[in-house]
CSV table of C-alpha atoms in Angstrom, one decimal:
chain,number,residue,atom,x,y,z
A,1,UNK,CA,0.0,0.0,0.0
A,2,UNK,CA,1.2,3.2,-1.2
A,3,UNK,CA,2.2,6.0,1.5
A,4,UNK,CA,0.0,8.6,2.4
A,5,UNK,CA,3.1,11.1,4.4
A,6,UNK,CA,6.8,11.7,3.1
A,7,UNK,CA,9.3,13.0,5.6
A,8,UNK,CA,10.9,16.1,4.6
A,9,UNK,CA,13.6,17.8,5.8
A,10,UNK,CA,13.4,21.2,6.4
A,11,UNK,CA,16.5,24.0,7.4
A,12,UNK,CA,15.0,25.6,10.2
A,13,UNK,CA,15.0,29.6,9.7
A,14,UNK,CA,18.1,30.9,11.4
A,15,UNK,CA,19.2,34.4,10.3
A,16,UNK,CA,22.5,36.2,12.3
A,17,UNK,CA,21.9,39.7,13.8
A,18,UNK,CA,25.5,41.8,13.9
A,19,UNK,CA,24.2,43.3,17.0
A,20,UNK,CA,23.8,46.5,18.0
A,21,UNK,CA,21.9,48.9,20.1
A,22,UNK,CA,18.1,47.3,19.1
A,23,UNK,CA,19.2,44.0,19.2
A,24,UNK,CA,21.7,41.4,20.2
A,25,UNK,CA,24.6,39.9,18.9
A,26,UNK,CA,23.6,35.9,17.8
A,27,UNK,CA,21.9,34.0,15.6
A,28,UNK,CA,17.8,33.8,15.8
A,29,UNK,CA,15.7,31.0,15.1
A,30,UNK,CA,12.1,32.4,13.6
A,31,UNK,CA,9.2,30.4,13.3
A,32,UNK,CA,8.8,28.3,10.0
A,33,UNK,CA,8.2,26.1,8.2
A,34,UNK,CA,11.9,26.4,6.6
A,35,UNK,CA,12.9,25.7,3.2
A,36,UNK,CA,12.5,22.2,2.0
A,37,UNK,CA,16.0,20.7,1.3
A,38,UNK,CA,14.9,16.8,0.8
A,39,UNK,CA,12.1,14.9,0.9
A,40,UNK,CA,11.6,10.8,1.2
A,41,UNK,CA,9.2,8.0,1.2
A,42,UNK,CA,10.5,6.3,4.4
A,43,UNK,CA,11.6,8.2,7.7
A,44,UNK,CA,15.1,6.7,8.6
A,45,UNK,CA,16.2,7.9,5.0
A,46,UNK,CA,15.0,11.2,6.2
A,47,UNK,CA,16.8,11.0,9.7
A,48,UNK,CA,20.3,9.7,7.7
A,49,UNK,CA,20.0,13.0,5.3
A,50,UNK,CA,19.4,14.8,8.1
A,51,UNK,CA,22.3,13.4,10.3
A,52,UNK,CA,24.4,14.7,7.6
A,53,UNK,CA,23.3,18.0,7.2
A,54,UNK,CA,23.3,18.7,10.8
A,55,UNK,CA,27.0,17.4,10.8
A,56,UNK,CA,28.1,20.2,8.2
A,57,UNK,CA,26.6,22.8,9.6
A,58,UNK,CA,28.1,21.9,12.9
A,59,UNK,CA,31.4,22.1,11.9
A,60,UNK,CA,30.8,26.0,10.9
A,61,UNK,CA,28.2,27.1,14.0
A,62,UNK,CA,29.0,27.7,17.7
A,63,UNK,CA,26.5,26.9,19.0
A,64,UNK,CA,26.8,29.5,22.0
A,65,UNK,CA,26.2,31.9,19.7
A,66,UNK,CA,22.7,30.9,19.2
A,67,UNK,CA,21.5,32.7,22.1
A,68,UNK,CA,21.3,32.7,25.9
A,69,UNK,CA,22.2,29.8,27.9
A,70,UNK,CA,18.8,28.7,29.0
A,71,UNK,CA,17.9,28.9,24.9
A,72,UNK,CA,21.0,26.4,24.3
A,73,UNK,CA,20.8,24.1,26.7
A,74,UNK,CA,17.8,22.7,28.5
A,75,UNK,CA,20.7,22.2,31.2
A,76,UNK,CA,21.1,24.4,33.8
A,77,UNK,CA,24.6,26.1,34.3
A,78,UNK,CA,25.9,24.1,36.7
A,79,UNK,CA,24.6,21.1,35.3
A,80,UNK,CA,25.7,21.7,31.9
A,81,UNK,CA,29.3,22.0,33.3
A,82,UNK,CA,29.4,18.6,35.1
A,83,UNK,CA,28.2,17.0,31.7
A,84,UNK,CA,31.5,18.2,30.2
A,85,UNK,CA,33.3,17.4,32.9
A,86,UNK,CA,32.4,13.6,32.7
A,87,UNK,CA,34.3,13.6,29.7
A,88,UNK,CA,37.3,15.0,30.1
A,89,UNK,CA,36.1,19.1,29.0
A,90,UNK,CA,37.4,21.8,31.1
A,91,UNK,CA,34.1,24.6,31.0
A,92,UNK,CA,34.7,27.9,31.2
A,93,UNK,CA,36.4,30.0,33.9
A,94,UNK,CA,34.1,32.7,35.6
A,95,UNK,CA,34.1,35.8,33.8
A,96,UNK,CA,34.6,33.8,30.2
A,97,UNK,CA,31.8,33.8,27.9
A,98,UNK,CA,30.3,30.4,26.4
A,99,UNK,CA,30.7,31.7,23.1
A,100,UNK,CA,34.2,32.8,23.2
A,101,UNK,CA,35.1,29.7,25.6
A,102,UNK,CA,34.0,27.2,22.2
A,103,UNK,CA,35.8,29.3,20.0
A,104,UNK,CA,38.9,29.2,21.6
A,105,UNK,CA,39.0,25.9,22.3
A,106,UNK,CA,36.7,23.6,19.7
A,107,UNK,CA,40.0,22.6,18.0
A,108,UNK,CA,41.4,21.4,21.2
A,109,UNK,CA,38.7,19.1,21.5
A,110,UNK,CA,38.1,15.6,20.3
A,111,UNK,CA,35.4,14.2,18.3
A,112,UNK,CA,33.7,12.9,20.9
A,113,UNK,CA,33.9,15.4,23.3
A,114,UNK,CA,32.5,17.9,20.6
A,115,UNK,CA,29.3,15.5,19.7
A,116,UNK,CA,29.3,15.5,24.1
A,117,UNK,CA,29.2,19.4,23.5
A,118,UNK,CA,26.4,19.5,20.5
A,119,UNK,CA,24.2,16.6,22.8
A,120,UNK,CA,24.2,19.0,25.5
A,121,UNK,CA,23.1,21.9,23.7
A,122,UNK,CA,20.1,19.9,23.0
A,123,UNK,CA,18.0,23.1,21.9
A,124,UNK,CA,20.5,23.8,19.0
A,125,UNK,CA,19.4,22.0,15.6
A,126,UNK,CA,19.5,23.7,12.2
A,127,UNK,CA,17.2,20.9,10.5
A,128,UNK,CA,14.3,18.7,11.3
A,129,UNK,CA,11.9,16.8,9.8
A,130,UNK,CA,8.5,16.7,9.5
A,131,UNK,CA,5.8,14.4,8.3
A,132,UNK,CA,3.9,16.2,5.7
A,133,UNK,CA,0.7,14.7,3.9
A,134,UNK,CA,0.8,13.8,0.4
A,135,UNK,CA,-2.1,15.5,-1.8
A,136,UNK,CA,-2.7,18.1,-4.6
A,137,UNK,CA,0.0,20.6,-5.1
A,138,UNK,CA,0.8,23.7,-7.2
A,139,UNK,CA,3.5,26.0,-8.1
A,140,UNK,CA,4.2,29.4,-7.4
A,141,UNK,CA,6.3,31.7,-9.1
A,142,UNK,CA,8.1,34.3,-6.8
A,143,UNK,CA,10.5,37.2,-7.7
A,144,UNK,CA,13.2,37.5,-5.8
A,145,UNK,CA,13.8,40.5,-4.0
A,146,UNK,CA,17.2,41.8,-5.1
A,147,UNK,CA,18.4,45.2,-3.4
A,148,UNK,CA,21.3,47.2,-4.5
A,149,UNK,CA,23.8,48.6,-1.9
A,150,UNK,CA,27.4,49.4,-2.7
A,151,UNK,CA,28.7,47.9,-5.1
A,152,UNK,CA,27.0,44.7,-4.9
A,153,UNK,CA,23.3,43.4,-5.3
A,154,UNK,CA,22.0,41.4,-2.3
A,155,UNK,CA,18.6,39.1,-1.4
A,156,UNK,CA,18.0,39.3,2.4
A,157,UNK,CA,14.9,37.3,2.2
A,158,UNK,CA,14.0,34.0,1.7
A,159,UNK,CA,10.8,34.1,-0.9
A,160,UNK,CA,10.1,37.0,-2.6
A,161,UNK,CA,7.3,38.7,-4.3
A,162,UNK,CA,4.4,36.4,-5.3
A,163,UNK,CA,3.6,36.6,-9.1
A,164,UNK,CA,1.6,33.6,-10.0
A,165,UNK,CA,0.3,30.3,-9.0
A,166,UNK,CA,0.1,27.2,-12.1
A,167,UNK,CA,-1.4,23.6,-11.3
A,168,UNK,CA,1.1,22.3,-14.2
A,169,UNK,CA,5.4,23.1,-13.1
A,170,UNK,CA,5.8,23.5,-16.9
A,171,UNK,CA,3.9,26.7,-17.1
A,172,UNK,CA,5.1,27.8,-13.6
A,173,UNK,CA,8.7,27.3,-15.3
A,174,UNK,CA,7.6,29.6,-18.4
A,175,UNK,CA,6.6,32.2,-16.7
A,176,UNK,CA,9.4,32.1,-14.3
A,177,UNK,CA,12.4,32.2,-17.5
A,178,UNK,CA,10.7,35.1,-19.1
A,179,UNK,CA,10.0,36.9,-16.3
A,180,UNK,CA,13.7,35.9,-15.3
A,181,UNK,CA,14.7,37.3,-19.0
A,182,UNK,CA,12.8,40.5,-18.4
A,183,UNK,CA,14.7,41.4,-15.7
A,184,UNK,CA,18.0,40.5,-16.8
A,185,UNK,CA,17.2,43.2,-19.7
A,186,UNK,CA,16.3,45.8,-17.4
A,187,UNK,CA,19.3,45.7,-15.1
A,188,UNK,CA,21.4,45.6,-18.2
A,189,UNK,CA,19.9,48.5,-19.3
A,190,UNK,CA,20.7,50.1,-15.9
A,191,UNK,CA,23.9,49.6,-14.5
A,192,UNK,CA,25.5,47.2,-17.9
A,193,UNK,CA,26.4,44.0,-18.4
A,194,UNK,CA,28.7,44.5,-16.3
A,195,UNK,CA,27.4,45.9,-13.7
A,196,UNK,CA,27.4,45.3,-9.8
A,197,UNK,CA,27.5,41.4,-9.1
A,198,UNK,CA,25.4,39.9,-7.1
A,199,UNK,CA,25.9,37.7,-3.9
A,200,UNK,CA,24.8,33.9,-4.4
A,201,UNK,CA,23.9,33.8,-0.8
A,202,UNK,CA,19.8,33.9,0.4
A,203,UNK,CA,19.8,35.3,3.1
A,204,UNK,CA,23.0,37.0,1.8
A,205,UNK,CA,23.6,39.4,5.5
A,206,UNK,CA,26.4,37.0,6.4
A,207,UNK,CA,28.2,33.9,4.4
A,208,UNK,CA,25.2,31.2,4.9
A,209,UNK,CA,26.8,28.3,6.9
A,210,UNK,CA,23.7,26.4,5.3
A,211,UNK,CA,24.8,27.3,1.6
A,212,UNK,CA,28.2,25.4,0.2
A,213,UNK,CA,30.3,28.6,-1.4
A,214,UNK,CA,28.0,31.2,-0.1
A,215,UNK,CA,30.6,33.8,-0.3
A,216,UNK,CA,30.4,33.4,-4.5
A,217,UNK,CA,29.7,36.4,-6.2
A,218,UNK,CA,27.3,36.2,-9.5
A,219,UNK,CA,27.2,38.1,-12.9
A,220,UNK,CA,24.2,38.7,-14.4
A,221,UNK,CA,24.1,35.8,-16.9
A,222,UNK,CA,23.9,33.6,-14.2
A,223,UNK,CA,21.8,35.5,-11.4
A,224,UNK,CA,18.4,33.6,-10.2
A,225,UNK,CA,15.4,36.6,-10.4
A,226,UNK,CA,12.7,34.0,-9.8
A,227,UNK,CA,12.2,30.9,-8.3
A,228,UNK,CA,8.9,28.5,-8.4
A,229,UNK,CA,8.3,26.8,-5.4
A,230,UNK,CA,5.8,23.9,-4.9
A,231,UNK,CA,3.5,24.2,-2.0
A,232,UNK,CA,0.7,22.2,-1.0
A,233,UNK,CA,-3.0,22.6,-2.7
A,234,UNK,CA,-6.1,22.7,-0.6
A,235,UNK,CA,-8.8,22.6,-3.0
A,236,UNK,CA,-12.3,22.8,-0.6
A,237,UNK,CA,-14.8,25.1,-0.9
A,238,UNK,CA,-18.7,25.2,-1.0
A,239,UNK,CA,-19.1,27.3,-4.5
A,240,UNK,CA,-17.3,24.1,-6.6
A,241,UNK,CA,-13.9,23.2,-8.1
A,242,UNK,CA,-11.4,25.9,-8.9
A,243,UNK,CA,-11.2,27.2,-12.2
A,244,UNK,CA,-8.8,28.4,-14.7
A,245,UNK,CA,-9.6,32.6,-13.9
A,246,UNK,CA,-9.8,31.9,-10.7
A,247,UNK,CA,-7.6,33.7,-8.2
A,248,UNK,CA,-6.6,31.6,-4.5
A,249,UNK,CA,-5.6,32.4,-1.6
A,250,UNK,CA,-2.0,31.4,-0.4
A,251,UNK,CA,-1.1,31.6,3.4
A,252,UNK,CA,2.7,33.1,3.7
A,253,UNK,CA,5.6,33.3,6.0
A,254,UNK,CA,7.0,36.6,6.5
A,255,UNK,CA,10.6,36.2,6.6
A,256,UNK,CA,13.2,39.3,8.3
A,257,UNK,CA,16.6,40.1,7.5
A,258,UNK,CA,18.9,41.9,10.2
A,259,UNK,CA,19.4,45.9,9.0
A,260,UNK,CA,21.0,48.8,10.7
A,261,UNK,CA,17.6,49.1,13.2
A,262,UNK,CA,17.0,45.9,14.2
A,263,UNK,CA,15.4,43.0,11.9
A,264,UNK,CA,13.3,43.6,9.2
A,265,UNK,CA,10.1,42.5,7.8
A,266,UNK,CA,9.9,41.2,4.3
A,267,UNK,CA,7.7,43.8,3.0
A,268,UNK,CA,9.7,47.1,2.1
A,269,UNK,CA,7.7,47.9,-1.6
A,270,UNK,CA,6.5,44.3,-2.0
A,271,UNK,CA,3.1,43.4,0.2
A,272,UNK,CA,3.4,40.0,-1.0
A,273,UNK,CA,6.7,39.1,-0.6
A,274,UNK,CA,7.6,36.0,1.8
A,275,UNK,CA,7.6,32.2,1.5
A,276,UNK,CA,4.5,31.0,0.4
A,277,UNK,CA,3.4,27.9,2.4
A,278,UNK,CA,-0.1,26.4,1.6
A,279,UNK,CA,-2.9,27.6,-1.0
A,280,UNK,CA,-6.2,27.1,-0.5
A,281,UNK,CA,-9.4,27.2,-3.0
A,282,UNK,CA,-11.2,28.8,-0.1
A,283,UNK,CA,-10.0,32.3,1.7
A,284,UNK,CA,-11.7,31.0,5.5
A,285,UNK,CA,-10.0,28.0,5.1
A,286,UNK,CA,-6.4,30.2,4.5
A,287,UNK,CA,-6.8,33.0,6.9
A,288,UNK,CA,-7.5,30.2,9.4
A,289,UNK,CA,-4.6,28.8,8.8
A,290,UNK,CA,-2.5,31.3,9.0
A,291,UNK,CA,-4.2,32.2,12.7
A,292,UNK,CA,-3.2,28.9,13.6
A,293,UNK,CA,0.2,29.2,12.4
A,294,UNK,CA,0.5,32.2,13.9
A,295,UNK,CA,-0.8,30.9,17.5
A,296,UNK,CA,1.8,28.3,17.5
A,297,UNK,CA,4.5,30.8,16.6
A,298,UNK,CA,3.6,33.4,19.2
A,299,UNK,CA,3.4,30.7,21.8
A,300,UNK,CA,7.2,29.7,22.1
A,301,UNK,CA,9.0,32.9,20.2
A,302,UNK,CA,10.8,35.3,21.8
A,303,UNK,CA,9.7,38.8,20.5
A,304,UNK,CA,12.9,40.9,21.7
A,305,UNK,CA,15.2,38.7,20.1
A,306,UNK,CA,13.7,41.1,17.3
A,307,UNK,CA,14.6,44.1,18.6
A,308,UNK,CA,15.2,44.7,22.2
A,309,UNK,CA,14.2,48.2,22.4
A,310,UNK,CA,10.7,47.8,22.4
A,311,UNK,CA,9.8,51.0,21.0
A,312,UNK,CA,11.0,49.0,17.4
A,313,UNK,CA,8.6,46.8,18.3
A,314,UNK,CA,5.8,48.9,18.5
A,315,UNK,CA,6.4,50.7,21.8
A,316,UNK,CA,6.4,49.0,25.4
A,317,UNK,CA,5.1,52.1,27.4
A,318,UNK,CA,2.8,53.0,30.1
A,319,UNK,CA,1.0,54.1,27.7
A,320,UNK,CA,0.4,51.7,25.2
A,321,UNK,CA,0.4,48.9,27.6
A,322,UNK,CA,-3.0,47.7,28.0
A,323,UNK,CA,-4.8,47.7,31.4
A,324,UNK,CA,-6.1,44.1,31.2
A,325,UNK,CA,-2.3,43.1,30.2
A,326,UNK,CA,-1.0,44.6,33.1
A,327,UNK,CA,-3.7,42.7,35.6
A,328,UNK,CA,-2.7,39.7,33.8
A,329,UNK,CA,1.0,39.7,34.4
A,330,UNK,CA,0.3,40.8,37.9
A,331,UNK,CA,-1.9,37.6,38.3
A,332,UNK,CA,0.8,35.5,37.5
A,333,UNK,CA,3.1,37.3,39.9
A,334,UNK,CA,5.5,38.7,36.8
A,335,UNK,CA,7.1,42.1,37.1
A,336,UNK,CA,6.7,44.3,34.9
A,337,UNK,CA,10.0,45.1,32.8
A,338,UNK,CA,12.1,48.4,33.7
A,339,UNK,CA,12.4,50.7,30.5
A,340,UNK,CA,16.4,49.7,30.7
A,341,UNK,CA,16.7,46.3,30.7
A,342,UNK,CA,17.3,43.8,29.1
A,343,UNK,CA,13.7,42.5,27.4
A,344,UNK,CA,14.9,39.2,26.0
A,345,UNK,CA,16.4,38.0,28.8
A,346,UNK,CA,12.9,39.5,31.5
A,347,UNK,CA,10.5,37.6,28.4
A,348,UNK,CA,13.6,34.2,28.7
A,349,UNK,CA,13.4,34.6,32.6
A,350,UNK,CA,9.9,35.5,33.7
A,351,UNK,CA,7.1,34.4,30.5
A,352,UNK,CA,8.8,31.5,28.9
A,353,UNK,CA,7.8,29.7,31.9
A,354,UNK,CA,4.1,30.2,31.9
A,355,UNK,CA,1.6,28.4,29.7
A,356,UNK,CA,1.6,28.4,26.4
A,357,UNK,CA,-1.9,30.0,26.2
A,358,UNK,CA,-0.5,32.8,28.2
A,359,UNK,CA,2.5,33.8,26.1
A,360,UNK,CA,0.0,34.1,23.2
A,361,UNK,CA,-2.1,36.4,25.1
A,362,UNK,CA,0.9,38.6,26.3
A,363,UNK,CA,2.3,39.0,22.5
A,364,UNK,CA,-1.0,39.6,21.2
A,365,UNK,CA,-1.8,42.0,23.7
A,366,UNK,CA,1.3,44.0,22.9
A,367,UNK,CA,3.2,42.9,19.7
A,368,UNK,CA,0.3,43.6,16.8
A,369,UNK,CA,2.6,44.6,14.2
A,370,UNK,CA,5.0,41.5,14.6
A,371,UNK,CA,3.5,39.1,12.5
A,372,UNK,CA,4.6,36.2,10.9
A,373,UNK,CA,2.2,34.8,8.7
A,374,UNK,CA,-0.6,36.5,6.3
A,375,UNK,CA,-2.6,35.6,3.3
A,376,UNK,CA,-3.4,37.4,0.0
A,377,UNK,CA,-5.2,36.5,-3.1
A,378,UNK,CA,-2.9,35.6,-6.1
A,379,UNK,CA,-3.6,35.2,-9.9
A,380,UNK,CA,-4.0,31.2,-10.5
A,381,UNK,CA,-3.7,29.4,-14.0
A,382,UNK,CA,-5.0,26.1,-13.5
């Protein structure tokens, strides 16, 4: 009997921030799904590709760097410490940072006391896998969304602008070259042939440990302006089958990208751009989706590893802070952060905690514009 479920692996949406005065120094892990890098009919295939992957990546991350301890490890400090200790790993002085401890001293270490290092730090995986229904599917064309700084053309985003969605990959694909062609012709006729190249790197702010040669640089002959991407179909609805004119809805996931401020939101000019991640015949059936998704993604993220100023994220004031949210974090016996410090590590310390039905209310409460998922209407060709 045929399968019903593959098992895909998915890179898991990391993206570096520089640090600076909105926001810290690490790498952040935003809600997903990631990108699809394999798929399989049984699971331990999956779990052997994914083994791999993890094990390149590994040899490129420090893990310390991937935020604070208790977002590393699910072992506490002292804990953590002894774990080394059993085999044979001197921890860090006092006063020496985790981070800078594991650089200095990763190639001092053996192979297994570096797999002892990556077992503790049991929160810290760049891919998973998940078990994903087989059904209908279509194909969406996306533009991707190439900005010019100096001297060099960069794509901070995973996605892109949403153009078109096809039933058949064949159309998707001729729609995607000439579109691809188009805009090859217009640069040209911009900046030249010759012109700035451009980094073959998504998300291109730092060399992508995920990306073999990330640092390449591209000329335009050989630059990627669209991509099609196959995402699942969802074809219910009361008023009957979708039909050729017909426009669907598609359910997206905003990605950000670390800039001068803080992260940003995939939007800039584009009100569509993102990942697309589901289509559905019916809009109810999307936007409920996306709540959903959203739900799940509020309920464990941390909203400050965005920006911890929160006046980037829409202000944290006395006066925008709502009555009932105050009475709320009162109930649960949480104080209420001081305007100087440190709001990821009061949200790590004093609402990661609590339920998950909690968390939700606080961010929705407080965080309206941070949003990671939204749907829109797109052209469909069936």
């Amino acid at each position: 009997m045929p399968s019903i479920t593959r098992s895909v692996v998915r890179r898991r949406n990391w993206r570096w921030s520089p640090g600076n005065e909105h926001t810290p120094r690490g790498w952040v892990c935003f809600p997903g799904p990631g990108t699809a890098v394999a798929e399989f009919e049984f699971f331990d295939d999956a779990e052997a590709d994914w083994g791999k992957r993890e094990s390149a990546v590994r040899l490129k991350m420090n893990p310390f760097e991937c935020g604070p301890l208790p977002m590393v490890s699910s072992l506490p400090d002292t804990i953590l410490r002894d774990f080394l200790m059993d085999t044979g790993i001197e921890p860090p002085a006092a006063g020496i940072e985790w981070d800078a401890w594991w650089t200095a001293n990763r190639e001092q270490l053996s192979d297994e006391q570096r797999a002892r290092v990556w077992q503790a730090v049991d929160k810290v995986r760049f891919f998973e896998i998940t078990e994903e229904a087989i059904g209908p599917e279509v194909h969406v064309v996306v533009d991707v969304t190439w900005e010019e700084r100096v001297g060099i053309y960069v794509a901070d985003w995973d996605g892109g602008e949403v153009i078109r969605v096809c039933r058949h990959s064949q159309r998707a694909g001729e729609i995607s070259r000439g579109r691809s062609q188009q805009s090859r012709i217009a640069v040209a006729g911009r900046r030249g042939v010759d012109g700035p190249p451009f980094a073959n790197c998504r998300p291109c702010n730092v060399p992508d440990p995920f990306t073999p040669g990330s640092t390449r640089l591209l000329r335009l002959p050989q630059v990627p302006f669209n991509e099609v991407l196959t995402i699942p179909f969802d074809e219910t609805r009361d008023s009957g089958p979708v039909s050729q004119d017909d426009r669907i809805t598609v359910v997206i996931r905003r990605d950000y990208a670390s800039g001068p401020l803080g992260f940003r939101i995939s939007e800039t000019d584009y009100v569509s751009a993102g990942v697309p991640v589901k289509a559905f015949a019916d809009w109810d059936l999307a936007r409920d989706h996306a709540k959903e998704l959203e739900r799940t993604a509020r309920s464990w993220f941390n909203p400050f590893l965005i920006a911890s100023d929160p006046r980037e994220l829409g202000g944290w004031s006395p006066e925008s802070v709502r009555e009932s949210l105050i009475q709320e974090c009162r109930g649960y016996g949480i104080p209420l952060p001081a305007p100087d410090c440190n709001h990821a590590e009061w949200w790590l310390n004093h609402v990661s905690p609590l339920p998950a039905e909690f968390r939700s209310l606080l961010y929705w409460a407080v965080f309206d514009e941070v949003n990671f998922y939204t749907v829109m209407r797109v052209e469909f060709e069936g």
